[in-house]
């Protein structure tokens, strides 16, 4: 029997200073650079959970709500919300911070999914994630619906197989 893990076991905080090479001509952090750092933070979270190599299998909609300015501090927090069979969903929150003005703002949020690999590069089973706090339990439950949605969008699941999603829209007999 595989050891279970807590969301806290996969918690990662990554900080980066936004430098000129990271920005566009308006002095804002480039979206692609941000996604690169988010990918790394989320990959570390999932590796802390499964203790083996992982690959990114999907990135949910990332909406850039607040630009992060040149010279500001960028902080990414990431942790697992749920593990499935061989895949893991990671939730990320990204903050910008003007250290001189002592002002911190939420820049964006995203979900990313990773697959654990065995030495032959094939998907391998990951430990179960057991949520502890109320917020973690809510995220854990919602992960079932988000997984179905992304598998439908990725062409890996038929809509009629998405039982959790159907329950949101249809009354079962
Ligand atoms: C990830 C990869 C190993 C999966 O291989 P596969 O043969 O498709 O394996 P499966 O269909 O069994 O899927 C494996 C897991 O990924 C999940 N998955 C597959 N496509 C998915 C998608 N679009 N969104 C979310 N999860 C997905 C499956 O649900 C399954 O998870 P589960 O076991 O927890 O149910 C393979 O697609 C791959 O190597 N992709 C490239 C990864 C990569 O290079 N990433 C870097 C970014 S370019």
mmCIF file of C-alpha atoms and ligand atoms in Angstrom:
data_model
loop_
_atom_site.group_PDB
_atom_site.id
_atom_site.type_symbol
_atom_site.label_atom_id
_atom_site.label_comp_id
_atom_site.label_asym_id
_atom_site.label_seq_id
_atom_site.Cartn_x
_atom_site.Cartn_y
_atom_site.Cartn_z
ATOM 1 C CA UNK A 1 0.000 0.000 0.000
ATOM 2 C CA UNK A 2 1.401 3.356 -1.106
ATOM 3 C CA UNK A 3 1.893 6.063 1.532
ATOM 4 C CA UNK A 4 -0.680 8.884 1.399
ATOM 5 C CA UNK A 5 0.422 12.538 1.225
ATOM 6 C CA UNK A 6 -1.011 15.871 2.402
ATOM 7 C CA UNK A 7 -1.378 18.959 0.172
ATOM 8 C CA UNK A 8 1.082 20.701 2.502
ATOM 9 C CA UNK A 9 3.745 18.136 1.558
ATOM 10 C CA UNK A 10 3.756 19.554 -1.972
ATOM 11 C CA UNK A 11 3.681 23.241 -1.033
ATOM 12 C CA UNK A 12 6.174 25.417 -2.920
ATOM 13 C CA UNK A 13 6.895 29.142 -2.711
ATOM 14 C CA UNK A 14 9.084 30.531 -5.476
ATOM 15 C CA UNK A 15 10.245 34.152 -5.602
ATOM 16 C CA UNK A 16 11.827 35.958 -8.548
ATOM 17 C CA UNK A 17 12.820 39.578 -9.060
ATOM 18 C CA UNK A 18 11.375 40.895 -12.363
ATOM 19 C CA UNK A 19 14.431 42.078 -14.339
ATOM 20 C CA UNK A 20 14.625 43.982 -17.666
ATOM 21 C CA UNK A 21 15.108 40.784 -19.704
ATOM 22 C CA UNK A 22 11.839 39.390 -18.298
ATOM 23 C CA UNK A 23 9.655 42.289 -19.456
ATOM 24 C CA UNK A 24 7.971 43.606 -22.601
ATOM 25 C CA UNK A 25 8.385 47.141 -23.959
ATOM 26 C CA UNK A 26 5.749 48.418 -21.500
ATOM 27 C CA UNK A 27 7.843 47.308 -18.530
ATOM 28 C CA UNK A 28 5.518 44.428 -17.597
ATOM 29 C CA UNK A 29 6.508 40.825 -17.005
ATOM 30 C CA UNK A 30 6.069 38.775 -20.214
ATOM 31 C CA UNK A 31 3.301 36.161 -20.040
ATOM 32 C CA UNK A 32 5.532 33.427 -21.465
ATOM 33 C CA UNK A 33 8.245 34.059 -18.878
ATOM 34 C CA UNK A 34 5.646 33.905 -16.096
ATOM 35 C CA UNK A 35 4.282 30.604 -17.433
ATOM 36 C CA UNK A 36 7.822 29.206 -17.535
ATOM 37 C CA UNK A 37 8.280 29.945 -13.812
ATOM 38 C CA UNK A 38 4.774 28.647 -13.030
ATOM 39 C CA UNK A 39 5.544 25.411 -14.880
ATOM 40 C CA UNK A 40 8.710 24.928 -12.792
ATOM 41 C CA UNK A 41 6.971 25.663 -9.456
ATOM 42 C CA UNK A 42 4.110 23.287 -10.302
ATOM 43 C CA UNK A 43 6.523 20.585 -11.500
ATOM 44 C CA UNK A 44 8.376 20.808 -8.162
ATOM 45 C CA UNK A 45 5.056 20.490 -6.267
ATOM 46 C CA UNK A 46 4.096 17.376 -8.187
ATOM 47 C CA UNK A 47 7.572 15.845 -7.799
ATOM 48 C CA UNK A 48 7.391 16.444 -4.040
ATOM 49 C CA UNK A 49 4.157 14.463 -4.095
ATOM 50 C CA UNK A 50 5.200 11.501 -6.249
ATOM 51 C CA UNK A 51 9.004 11.562 -5.795
ATOM 52 C CA UNK A 52 9.655 10.723 -9.425
ATOM 53 C CA UNK A 53 10.043 12.548 -12.764
ATOM 54 C CA UNK A 54 6.933 14.308 -14.104
ATOM 55 C CA UNK A 55 5.763 15.945 -17.347
ATOM 56 C CA UNK A 56 3.246 18.736 -17.879
ATOM 57 C CA UNK A 57 0.162 17.279 -19.551
ATOM 58 C CA UNK A 58 -2.148 20.299 -19.451
ATOM 59 C CA UNK A 59 -2.357 23.950 -18.442
ATOM 60 C CA UNK A 60 -5.814 25.380 -17.760
ATOM 61 C CA UNK A 61 -6.789 28.882 -18.783
ATOM 62 C CA UNK A 62 -4.316 31.375 -17.366
ATOM 63 C CA UNK A 63 -5.792 34.870 -17.314
ATOM 64 C CA UNK A 64 -3.421 37.714 -16.582
ATOM 65 C CA UNK A 65 -5.549 39.951 -14.385
ATOM 66 C CA UNK A 66 -2.827 42.291 -13.072
ATOM 67 C CA UNK A 67 0.510 42.944 -14.800
ATOM 68 C CA UNK A 68 3.658 42.484 -12.719
ATOM 69 C CA UNK A 69 5.936 45.497 -13.085
ATOM 70 C CA UNK A 70 9.676 45.670 -13.727
ATOM 71 C CA UNK A 71 11.537 45.692 -10.405
ATOM 72 C CA UNK A 72 8.656 44.093 -8.522
ATOM 73 C CA UNK A 73 8.943 40.813 -6.673
ATOM 74 C CA UNK A 74 7.062 37.877 -8.141
ATOM 75 C CA UNK A 75 5.901 35.128 -5.781
ATOM 76 C CA UNK A 76 4.368 31.875 -6.946
ATOM 77 C CA UNK A 77 2.637 29.575 -4.470
ATOM 78 C CA UNK A 78 1.741 26.112 -5.658
ATOM 79 C CA UNK A 79 0.388 22.907 -4.151
ATOM 80 C CA UNK A 80 -1.517 19.797 -5.145
ATOM 81 C CA UNK A 81 -5.308 19.796 -4.977
ATOM 82 C CA UNK A 82 -5.828 16.154 -5.944
ATOM 83 C CA UNK A 83 -4.038 13.127 -7.288
ATOM 84 C CA UNK A 84 -5.819 10.788 -9.689
ATOM 85 C CA UNK A 85 -4.303 7.560 -10.990
ATOM 86 C CA UNK A 86 -1.103 8.698 -12.706
ATOM 87 C CA UNK A 87 -1.878 12.427 -12.885
ATOM 88 C CA UNK A 88 -1.898 15.256 -10.343
ATOM 89 C CA UNK A 89 -3.684 18.607 -10.368
ATOM 90 C CA UNK A 90 -1.688 21.578 -9.055
ATOM 91 C CA UNK A 91 -3.183 24.941 -8.049
ATOM 92 C CA UNK A 92 -1.025 28.045 -8.423
ATOM 93 C CA UNK A 93 -1.419 31.592 -7.219
ATOM 94 C CA UNK A 94 0.878 34.352 -8.429
ATOM 95 C CA UNK A 95 1.532 37.573 -6.558
ATOM 96 C CA UNK A 96 3.309 40.751 -7.555
ATOM 97 C CA UNK A 97 4.835 42.930 -4.873
ATOM 98 C CA UNK A 98 6.241 46.440 -4.834
ATOM 99 C CA UNK A 99 8.643 46.172 -1.928
ATOM 100 C CA UNK A 100 9.292 49.937 -1.692
ATOM 101 C CA UNK A 101 5.575 50.754 -1.514
ATOM 102 C CA UNK A 102 4.888 47.617 0.595
ATOM 103 C CA UNK A 103 2.041 46.726 -1.755
ATOM 104 C CA UNK A 104 1.225 43.134 -2.699
ATOM 105 C CA UNK A 105 -1.338 42.174 -5.354
ATOM 106 C CA UNK A 106 -2.709 38.933 -6.798
ATOM 107 C CA UNK A 107 -1.620 38.687 -10.435
ATOM 108 C CA UNK A 108 -3.196 35.427 -11.563
ATOM 109 C CA UNK A 109 -4.266 31.895 -10.680
ATOM 110 C CA UNK A 110 -4.063 28.677 -12.664
ATOM 111 C CA UNK A 111 -4.371 24.901 -12.556
ATOM 112 C CA UNK A 112 -1.783 22.666 -14.174
ATOM 113 C CA UNK A 113 -1.798 18.892 -14.515
ATOM 114 C CA UNK A 114 1.269 16.670 -14.402
ATOM 115 C CA UNK A 115 1.806 12.982 -15.097
ATOM 116 C CA UNK A 116 4.307 10.873 -13.136
ATOM 117 C CA UNK A 117 6.622 8.726 -15.223
ATOM 118 C CA UNK A 118 8.325 5.383 -14.581
ATOM 119 C CA UNK A 119 11.918 4.710 -15.757
ATOM 120 C CA UNK A 120 10.547 3.707 -19.193
ATOM 121 C CA UNK A 121 8.762 7.048 -19.598
ATOM 122 C CA UNK A 122 5.317 5.484 -19.098
ATOM 123 C CA UNK A 123 2.707 6.952 -16.712
ATOM 124 C CA UNK A 124 2.985 5.475 -13.212
ATOM 125 C CA UNK A 125 0.587 5.408 -10.256
ATOM 126 C CA UNK A 126 0.983 8.244 -7.731
ATOM 127 C CA UNK A 127 0.216 8.337 -3.972
ATOM 128 C CA UNK A 128 -3.265 9.371 -2.835
ATOM 129 C CA UNK A 129 -3.628 12.984 -1.660
ATOM 130 C CA UNK A 130 -5.624 13.445 1.539
ATOM 131 C CA UNK A 131 -6.901 17.024 2.009
ATOM 132 C CA UNK A 132 -6.872 18.466 5.544
ATOM 133 C CA UNK A 133 -8.317 21.999 5.688
ATOM 134 C CA UNK A 134 -11.820 23.002 4.528
ATOM 135 C CA UNK A 135 -10.310 24.948 1.618
ATOM 136 C CA UNK A 136 -8.234 21.906 0.590
ATOM 137 C CA UNK A 137 -11.323 19.663 0.794
ATOM 138 C CA UNK A 138 -13.273 22.038 -1.460
ATOM 139 C CA UNK A 139 -10.433 22.152 -4.004
ATOM 140 C CA UNK A 140 -10.131 18.354 -3.836
ATOM 141 C CA UNK A 141 -13.808 17.907 -4.635
ATOM 142 C CA UNK A 142 -13.822 20.483 -7.459
ATOM 143 C CA UNK A 143 -10.830 18.751 -9.055
ATOM 144 C CA UNK A 144 -13.075 15.928 -10.312
ATOM 145 C CA UNK A 145 -15.137 18.353 -12.405
ATOM 146 C CA UNK A 146 -12.096 20.283 -13.637
ATOM 147 C CA UNK A 147 -10.446 17.001 -14.713
ATOM 148 C CA UNK A 148 -13.521 15.988 -16.713
ATOM 149 C CA UNK A 149 -13.671 19.383 -18.380
ATOM 150 C CA UNK A 150 -10.021 19.287 -19.456
ATOM 151 C CA UNK A 151 -10.268 15.680 -20.657
ATOM 152 C CA UNK A 152 -13.296 16.622 -22.779
ATOM 153 C CA UNK A 153 -11.460 19.647 -24.178
ATOM 154 C CA UNK A 154 -8.373 17.473 -24.810
ATOM 155 C CA UNK A 155 -10.501 14.942 -26.724
ATOM 156 C CA UNK A 156 -9.820 12.208 -24.130
ATOM 157 C CA UNK A 157 -13.347 11.877 -22.709
ATOM 158 C CA UNK A 158 -16.854 11.885 -24.167
ATOM 159 C CA UNK A 159 -19.339 14.329 -22.632
ATOM 160 C CA UNK A 160 -21.681 11.468 -21.665
ATOM 161 C CA UNK A 161 -18.878 9.918 -19.548
ATOM 162 C CA UNK A 162 -18.446 13.109 -17.492
ATOM 163 C CA UNK A 163 -20.734 12.164 -14.594
ATOM 164 C CA UNK A 164 -19.542 14.876 -12.200
ATOM 165 C CA UNK A 165 -20.032 17.603 -14.797
ATOM 166 C CA UNK A 166 -23.436 16.264 -15.854
ATOM 167 C CA UNK A 167 -24.620 16.558 -12.271
ATOM 168 C CA UNK A 168 -24.060 20.316 -12.510
ATOM 169 C CA UNK A 169 -26.365 20.662 -15.506
ATOM 170 C CA UNK A 170 -28.873 17.797 -15.448
ATOM 171 C CA UNK A 171 -31.156 16.297 -12.826
ATOM 172 C CA UNK A 172 -30.453 12.542 -12.634
ATOM 173 C CA UNK A 173 -33.541 10.275 -12.780
HETATM 174 C C1 LIG B 1 1.746 12.786 -20.488
HETATM 175 C C2 LIG B 1 1.887 11.510 -21.300
HETATM 176 C C3 LIG B 1 3.029 10.659 -20.743
HETATM 177 C C4 LIG B 1 0.573 10.744 -21.189
HETATM 178 O O1 LIG B 1 0.671 9.604 -21.971
HETATM 179 P P1 LIG B 1 -0.642 8.866 -22.511
HETATM 180 O O2 LIG B 1 -0.227 7.687 -23.278
HETATM 181 O O3 LIG B 1 -1.551 9.873 -23.137
HETATM 182 O O4 LIG B 1 -1.241 8.311 -21.186
HETATM 183 P P2 LIG B 1 -2.730 8.250 -20.695
HETATM 184 O O5 LIG B 1 -3.745 8.488 -21.761
HETATM 185 O O6 LIG B 1 -2.794 6.975 -19.911
HETATM 186 O O7 LIG B 1 -2.804 9.487 -19.690
HETATM 187 C C5 LIG B 1 -2.015 9.519 -18.532
HETATM 188 C C6 LIG B 1 -2.672 10.465 -17.565
HETATM 189 O O8 LIG B 1 -2.724 11.769 -18.148
HETATM 190 C C7 LIG B 1 -4.046 12.255 -18.071
HETATM 191 N N1 LIG B 1 -4.273 13.126 -19.207
HETATM 192 C C8 LIG B 1 -4.082 12.852 -20.493
HETATM 193 N N2 LIG B 1 -4.406 13.927 -21.246
HETATM 194 C C9 LIG B 1 -4.792 14.887 -20.399
HETATM 195 C C10 LIG B 1 -5.221 16.238 -20.544
HETATM 196 N N3 LIG B 1 -5.349 16.809 -21.749
HETATM 197 N N4 LIG B 1 -5.537 16.930 -19.440
HETATM 198 C C11 LIG B 1 -5.434 16.374 -18.215
HETATM 199 N N5 LIG B 1 -5.015 15.104 -17.993
HETATM 200 C C12 LIG B 1 -4.693 14.385 -19.090
HETATM 201 C C13 LIG B 1 -4.920 11.015 -18.104
HETATM 202 O O9 LIG B 1 -6.195 11.299 -17.553
HETATM 203 C C14 LIG B 1 -4.110 10.092 -17.236
HETATM 204 O O10 LIG B 1 -4.278 10.449 -15.870
HETATM 205 P P3 LIG B 1 -4.845 9.366 -14.785
HETATM 206 O O11 LIG B 1 -4.004 8.138 -14.913
HETATM 207 O O12 LIG B 1 -4.614 10.035 -13.479
HETATM 208 O O13 LIG B 1 -6.276 9.141 -15.107
HETATM 209 C C15 LIG B 1 2.186 11.807 -22.812
HETATM 210 O O14 LIG B 1 1.016 12.385 -23.374
HETATM 211 C C16 LIG B 1 3.337 12.744 -22.981
HETATM 212 O O15 LIG B 1 4.495 12.371 -22.877
HETATM 213 N N6 LIG B 1 3.052 14.033 -23.283
HETATM 214 C C17 LIG B 1 4.071 15.063 -23.472
HETATM 215 C C18 LIG B 1 4.425 15.684 -22.126
HETATM 216 C C19 LIG B 1 5.425 16.778 -22.294
HETATM 217 O O16 LIG B 1 6.386 16.662 -23.012
HETATM 218 N N7 LIG B 1 5.203 17.869 -21.585
HETATM 219 C C20 LIG B 1 6.036 18.993 -21.652
HETATM 220 C C21 LIG B 1 5.330 20.128 -22.266
HETATM 221 S S1 LIG B 1 5.562 20.233 -24.005
#
